[in-house]
PDB file of C-alpha atoms in Angstrom:
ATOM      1  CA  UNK A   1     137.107  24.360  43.128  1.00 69.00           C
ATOM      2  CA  UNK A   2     139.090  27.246  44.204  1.00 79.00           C
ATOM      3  CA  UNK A   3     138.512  29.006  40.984  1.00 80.00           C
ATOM      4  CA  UNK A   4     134.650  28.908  42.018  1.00 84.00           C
ATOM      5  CA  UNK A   5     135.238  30.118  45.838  1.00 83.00           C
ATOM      6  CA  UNK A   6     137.218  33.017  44.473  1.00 85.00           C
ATOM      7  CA  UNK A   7     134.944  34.213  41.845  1.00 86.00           C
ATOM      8  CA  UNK A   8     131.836  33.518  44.094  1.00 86.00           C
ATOM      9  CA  UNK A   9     133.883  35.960  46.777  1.00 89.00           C
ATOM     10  CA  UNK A  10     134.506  38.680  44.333  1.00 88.00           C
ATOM     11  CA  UNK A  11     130.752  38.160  43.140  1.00 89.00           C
ATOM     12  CA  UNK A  12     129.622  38.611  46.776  1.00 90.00           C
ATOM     13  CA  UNK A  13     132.131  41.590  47.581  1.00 91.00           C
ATOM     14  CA  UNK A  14     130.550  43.439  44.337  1.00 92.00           C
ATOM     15  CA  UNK A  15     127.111  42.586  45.488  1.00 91.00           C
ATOM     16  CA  UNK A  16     128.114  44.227  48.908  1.00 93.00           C
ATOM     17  CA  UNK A  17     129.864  47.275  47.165  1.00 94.00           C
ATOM     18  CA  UNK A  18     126.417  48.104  44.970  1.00 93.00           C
ATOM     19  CA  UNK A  19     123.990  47.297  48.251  1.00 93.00           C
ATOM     20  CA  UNK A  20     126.346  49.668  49.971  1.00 92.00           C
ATOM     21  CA  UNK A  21     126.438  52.423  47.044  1.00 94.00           C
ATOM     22  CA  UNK A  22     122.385  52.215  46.921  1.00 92.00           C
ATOM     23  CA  UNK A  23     122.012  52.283  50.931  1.00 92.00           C
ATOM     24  CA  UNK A  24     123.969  55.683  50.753  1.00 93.00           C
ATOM     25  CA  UNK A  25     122.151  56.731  47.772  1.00 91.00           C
ATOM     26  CA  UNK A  26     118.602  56.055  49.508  1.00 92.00           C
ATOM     27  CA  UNK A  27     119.833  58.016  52.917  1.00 90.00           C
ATOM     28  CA  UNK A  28     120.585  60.771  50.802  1.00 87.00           C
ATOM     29  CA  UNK A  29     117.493  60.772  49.344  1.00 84.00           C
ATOM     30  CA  UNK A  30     115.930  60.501  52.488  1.00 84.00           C
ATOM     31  CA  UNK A  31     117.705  63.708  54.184  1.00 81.00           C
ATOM     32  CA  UNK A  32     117.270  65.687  50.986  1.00 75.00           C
ATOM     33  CA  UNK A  33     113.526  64.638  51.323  1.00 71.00           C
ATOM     34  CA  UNK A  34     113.234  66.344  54.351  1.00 69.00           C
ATOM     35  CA  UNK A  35     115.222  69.235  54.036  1.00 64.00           C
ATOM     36  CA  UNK A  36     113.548  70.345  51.346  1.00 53.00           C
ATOM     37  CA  UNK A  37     110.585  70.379  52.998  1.00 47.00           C
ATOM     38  CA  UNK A  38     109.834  74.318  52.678  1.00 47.00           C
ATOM     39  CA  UNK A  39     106.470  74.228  54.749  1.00 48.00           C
ATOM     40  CA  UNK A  40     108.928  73.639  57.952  1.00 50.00           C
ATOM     41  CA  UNK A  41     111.217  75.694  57.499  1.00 59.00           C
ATOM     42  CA  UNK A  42     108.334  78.498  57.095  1.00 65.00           C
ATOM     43  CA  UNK A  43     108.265  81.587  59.759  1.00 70.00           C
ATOM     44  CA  UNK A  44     105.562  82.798  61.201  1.00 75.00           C
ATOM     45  CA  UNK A  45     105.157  86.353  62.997  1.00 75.00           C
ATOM     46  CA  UNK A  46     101.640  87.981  64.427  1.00 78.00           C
ATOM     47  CA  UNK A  47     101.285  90.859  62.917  1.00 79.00           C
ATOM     48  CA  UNK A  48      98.040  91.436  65.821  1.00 80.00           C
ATOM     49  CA  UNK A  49      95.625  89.087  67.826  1.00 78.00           C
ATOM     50  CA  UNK A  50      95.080  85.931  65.424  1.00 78.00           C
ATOM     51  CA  UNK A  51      96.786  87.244  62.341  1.00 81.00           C
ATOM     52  CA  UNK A  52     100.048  86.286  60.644  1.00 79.00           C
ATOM     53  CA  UNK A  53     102.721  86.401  58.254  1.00 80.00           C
ATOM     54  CA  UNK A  54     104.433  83.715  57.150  1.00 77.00           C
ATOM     55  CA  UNK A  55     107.488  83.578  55.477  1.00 76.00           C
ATOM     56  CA  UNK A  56     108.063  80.785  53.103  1.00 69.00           C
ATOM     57  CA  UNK A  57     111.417  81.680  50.536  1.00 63.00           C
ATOM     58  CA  UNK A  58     112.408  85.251  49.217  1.00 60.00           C
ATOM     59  CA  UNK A  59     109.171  85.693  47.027  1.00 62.00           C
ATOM     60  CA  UNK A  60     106.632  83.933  49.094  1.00 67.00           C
ATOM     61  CA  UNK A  61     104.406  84.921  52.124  1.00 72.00           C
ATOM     62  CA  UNK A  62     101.349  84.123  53.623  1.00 74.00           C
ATOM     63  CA  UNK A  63      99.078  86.602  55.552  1.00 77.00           C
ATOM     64  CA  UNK A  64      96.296  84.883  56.895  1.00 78.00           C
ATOM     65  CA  UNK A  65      94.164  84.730  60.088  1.00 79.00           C
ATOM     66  CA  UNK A  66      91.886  82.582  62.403  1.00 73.00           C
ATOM     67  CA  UNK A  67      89.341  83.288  64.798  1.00 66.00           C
ATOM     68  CA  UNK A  68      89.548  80.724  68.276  1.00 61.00           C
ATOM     69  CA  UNK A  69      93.073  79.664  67.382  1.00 57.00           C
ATOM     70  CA  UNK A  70      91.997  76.361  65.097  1.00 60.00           C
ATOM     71  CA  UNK A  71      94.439  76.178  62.120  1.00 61.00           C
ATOM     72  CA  UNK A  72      91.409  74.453  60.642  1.00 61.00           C
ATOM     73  CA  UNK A  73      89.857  77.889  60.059  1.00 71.00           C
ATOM     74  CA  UNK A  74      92.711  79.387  58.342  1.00 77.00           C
ATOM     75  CA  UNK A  75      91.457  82.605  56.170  1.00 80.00           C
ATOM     76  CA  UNK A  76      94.037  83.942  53.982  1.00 79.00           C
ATOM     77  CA  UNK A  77      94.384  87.450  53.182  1.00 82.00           C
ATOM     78  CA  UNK A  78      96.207  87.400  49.518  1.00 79.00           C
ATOM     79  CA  UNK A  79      96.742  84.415  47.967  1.00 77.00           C
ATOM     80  CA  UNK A  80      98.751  82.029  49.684  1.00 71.00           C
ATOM     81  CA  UNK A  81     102.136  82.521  48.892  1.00 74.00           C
ATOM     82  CA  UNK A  82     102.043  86.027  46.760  1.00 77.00           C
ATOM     83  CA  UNK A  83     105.002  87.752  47.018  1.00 80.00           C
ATOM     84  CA  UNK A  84     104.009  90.588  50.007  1.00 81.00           C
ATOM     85  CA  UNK A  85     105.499  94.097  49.906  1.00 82.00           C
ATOM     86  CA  UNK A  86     104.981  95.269  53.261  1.00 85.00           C
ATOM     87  CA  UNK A  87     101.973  95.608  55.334  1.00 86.00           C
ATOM     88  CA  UNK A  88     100.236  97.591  58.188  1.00 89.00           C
ATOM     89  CA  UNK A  89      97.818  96.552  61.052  1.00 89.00           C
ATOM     90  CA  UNK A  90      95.520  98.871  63.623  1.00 89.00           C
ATOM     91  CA  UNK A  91      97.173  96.700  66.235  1.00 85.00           C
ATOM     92  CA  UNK A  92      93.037  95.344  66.328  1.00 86.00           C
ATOM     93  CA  UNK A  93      90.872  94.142  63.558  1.00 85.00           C
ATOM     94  CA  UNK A  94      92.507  95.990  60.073  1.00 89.00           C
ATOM     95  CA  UNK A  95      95.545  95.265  58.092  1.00 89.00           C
ATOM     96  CA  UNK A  96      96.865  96.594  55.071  1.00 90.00           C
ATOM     97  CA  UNK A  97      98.673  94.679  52.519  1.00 88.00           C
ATOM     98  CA  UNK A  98     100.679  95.689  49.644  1.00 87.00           C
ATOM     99  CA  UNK A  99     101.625  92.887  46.644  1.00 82.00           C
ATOM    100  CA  UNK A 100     102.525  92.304  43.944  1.00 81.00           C
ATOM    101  CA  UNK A 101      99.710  90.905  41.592  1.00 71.00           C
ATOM    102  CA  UNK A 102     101.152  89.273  38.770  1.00 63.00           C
ATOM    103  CA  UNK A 103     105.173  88.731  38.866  1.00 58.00           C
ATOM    104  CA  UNK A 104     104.959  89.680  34.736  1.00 55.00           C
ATOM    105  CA  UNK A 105     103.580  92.833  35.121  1.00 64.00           C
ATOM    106  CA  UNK A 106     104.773  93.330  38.711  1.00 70.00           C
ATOM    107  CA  UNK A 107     101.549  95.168  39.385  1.00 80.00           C
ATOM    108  CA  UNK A 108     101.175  96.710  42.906  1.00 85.00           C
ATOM    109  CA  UNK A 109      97.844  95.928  44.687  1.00 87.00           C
ATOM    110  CA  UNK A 110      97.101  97.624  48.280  1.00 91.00           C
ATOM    111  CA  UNK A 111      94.533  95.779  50.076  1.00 91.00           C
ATOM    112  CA  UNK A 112      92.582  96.738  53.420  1.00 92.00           C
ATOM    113  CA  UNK A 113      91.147  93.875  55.413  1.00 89.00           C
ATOM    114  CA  UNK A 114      88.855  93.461  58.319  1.00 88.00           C
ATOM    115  CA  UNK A 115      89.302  90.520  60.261  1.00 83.00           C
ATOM    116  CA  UNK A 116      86.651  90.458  62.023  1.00 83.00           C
ATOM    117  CA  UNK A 117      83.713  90.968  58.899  1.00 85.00           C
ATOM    118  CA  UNK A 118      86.228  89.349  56.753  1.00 84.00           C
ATOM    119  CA  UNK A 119      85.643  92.453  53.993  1.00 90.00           C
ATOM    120  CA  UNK A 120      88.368  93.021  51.248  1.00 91.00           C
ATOM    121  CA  UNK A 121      88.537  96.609  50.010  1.00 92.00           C
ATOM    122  CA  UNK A 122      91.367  96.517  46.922  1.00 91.00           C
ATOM    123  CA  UNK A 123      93.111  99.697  45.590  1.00 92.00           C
ATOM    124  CA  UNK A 124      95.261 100.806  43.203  1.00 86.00           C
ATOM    125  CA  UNK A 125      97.362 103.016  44.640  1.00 89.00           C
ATOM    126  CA  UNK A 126      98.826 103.945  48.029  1.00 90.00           C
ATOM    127  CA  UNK A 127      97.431 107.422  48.495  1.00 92.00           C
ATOM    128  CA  UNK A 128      93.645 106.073  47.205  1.00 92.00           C
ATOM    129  CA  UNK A 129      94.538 103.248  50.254  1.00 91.00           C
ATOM    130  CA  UNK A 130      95.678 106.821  52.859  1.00 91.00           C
ATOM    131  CA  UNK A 131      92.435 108.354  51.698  1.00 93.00           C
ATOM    132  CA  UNK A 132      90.109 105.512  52.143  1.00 92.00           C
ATOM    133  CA  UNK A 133      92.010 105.084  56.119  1.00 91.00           C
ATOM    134  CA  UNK A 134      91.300 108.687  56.825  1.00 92.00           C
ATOM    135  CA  UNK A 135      87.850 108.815  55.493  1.00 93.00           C
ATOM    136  CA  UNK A 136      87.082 105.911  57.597  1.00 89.00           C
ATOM    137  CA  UNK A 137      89.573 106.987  60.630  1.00 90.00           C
ATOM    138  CA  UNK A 138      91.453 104.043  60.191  1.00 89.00           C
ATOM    139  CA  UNK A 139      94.736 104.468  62.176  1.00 89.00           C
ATOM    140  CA  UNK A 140      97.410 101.916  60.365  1.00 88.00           C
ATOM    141  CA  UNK A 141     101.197 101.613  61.789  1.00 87.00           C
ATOM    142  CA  UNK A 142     103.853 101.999  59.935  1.00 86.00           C
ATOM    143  CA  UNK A 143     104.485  99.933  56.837  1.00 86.00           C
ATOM    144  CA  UNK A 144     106.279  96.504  58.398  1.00 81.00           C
ATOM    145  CA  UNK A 145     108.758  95.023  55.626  1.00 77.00           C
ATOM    146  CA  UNK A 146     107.875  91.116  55.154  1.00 66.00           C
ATOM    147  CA  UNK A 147     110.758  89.358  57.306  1.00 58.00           C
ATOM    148  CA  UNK A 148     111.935  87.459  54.097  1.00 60.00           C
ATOM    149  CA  UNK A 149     113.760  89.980  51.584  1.00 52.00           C
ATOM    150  CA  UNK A 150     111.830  89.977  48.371  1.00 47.00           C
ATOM    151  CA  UNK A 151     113.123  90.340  44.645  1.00 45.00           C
ATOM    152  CA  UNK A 152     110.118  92.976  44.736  1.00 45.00           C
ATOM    153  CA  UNK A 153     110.953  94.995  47.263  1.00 46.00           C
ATOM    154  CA  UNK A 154     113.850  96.495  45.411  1.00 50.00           C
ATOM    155  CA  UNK A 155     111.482  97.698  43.350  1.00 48.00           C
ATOM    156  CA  UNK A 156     109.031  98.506  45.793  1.00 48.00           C
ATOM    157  CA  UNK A 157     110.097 102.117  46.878  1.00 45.00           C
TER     158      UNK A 157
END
């Protein structure tokens, strides 16, 4: 009979030993969960009145926009999540993106957008971008780094 209580204890103390092992295992995988959970660790900066940049890793950002504050409404400016260059704002209604297109041919792509009419106007190059602005007396800041540093903006200058 003792031969039966003792292996039954040492049955019970492995049981406890795994349950224990796979609790730990399962809180780990629980905090893990959460931390990698890239959509909160995102940060946002206005760029001007209802537009953004959001910074998600090293080669992702979001520049988007929304008219009466609802996040519902959300327009995005590039793709969501293209790696951004740097961009430029009027401080009103325009902003000026640069990106990079397609990370294989690491294209850049300069982009003017209205906020307000929602119109896109793409170009090739920087100085067809500067002669489009002063055409149009479009007065941009200074080119704004993204916040994130970006594999592409070594390459960017």
């Amino acid at each position: 009979m003792k031969k039966t209580q003792k292996i039954f204890r040492v049955f019970l103390l492995a049981l406890k030993i795994i349950f224990g092992i796979v609790a730990i295992a399962i809180i780990i995988l629980i905090i893990d969960f959460f931390t990698g959970d890239y959509a909160r660790n995102t940060v946002v900066t206005e760029i001007h009145k209802n537009c953004y940049i959001e910074c998600l890793d090293n080669n992702a950002q979001s520049i988007f926009c929304y008219e009466g504050g609802g996040e519902a409404e959300k327009k995005y400016i590039v793709e969501e999540w293209a790696p951004v260059l740097k961009y430029a704002t009027d401080g009103e209604t325009t902003v000026a993106v640069c990106f990079v297109s397609d990370k294989q041919e690491e294209e850049k792509i300069f982009l003017i957008f209205n906020t307000v009419t929602e119109e896109k106007i793409f170009f090739d190059s920087q100085e067809k971008l500067f002669e489009f602005c002063e055409k149009e007396k479009i007065v941009l800041s200074a080119w704004q780094r993204t916040h994130c540093r970006s594999y592409y903006q070594d390459k960017e200058d």
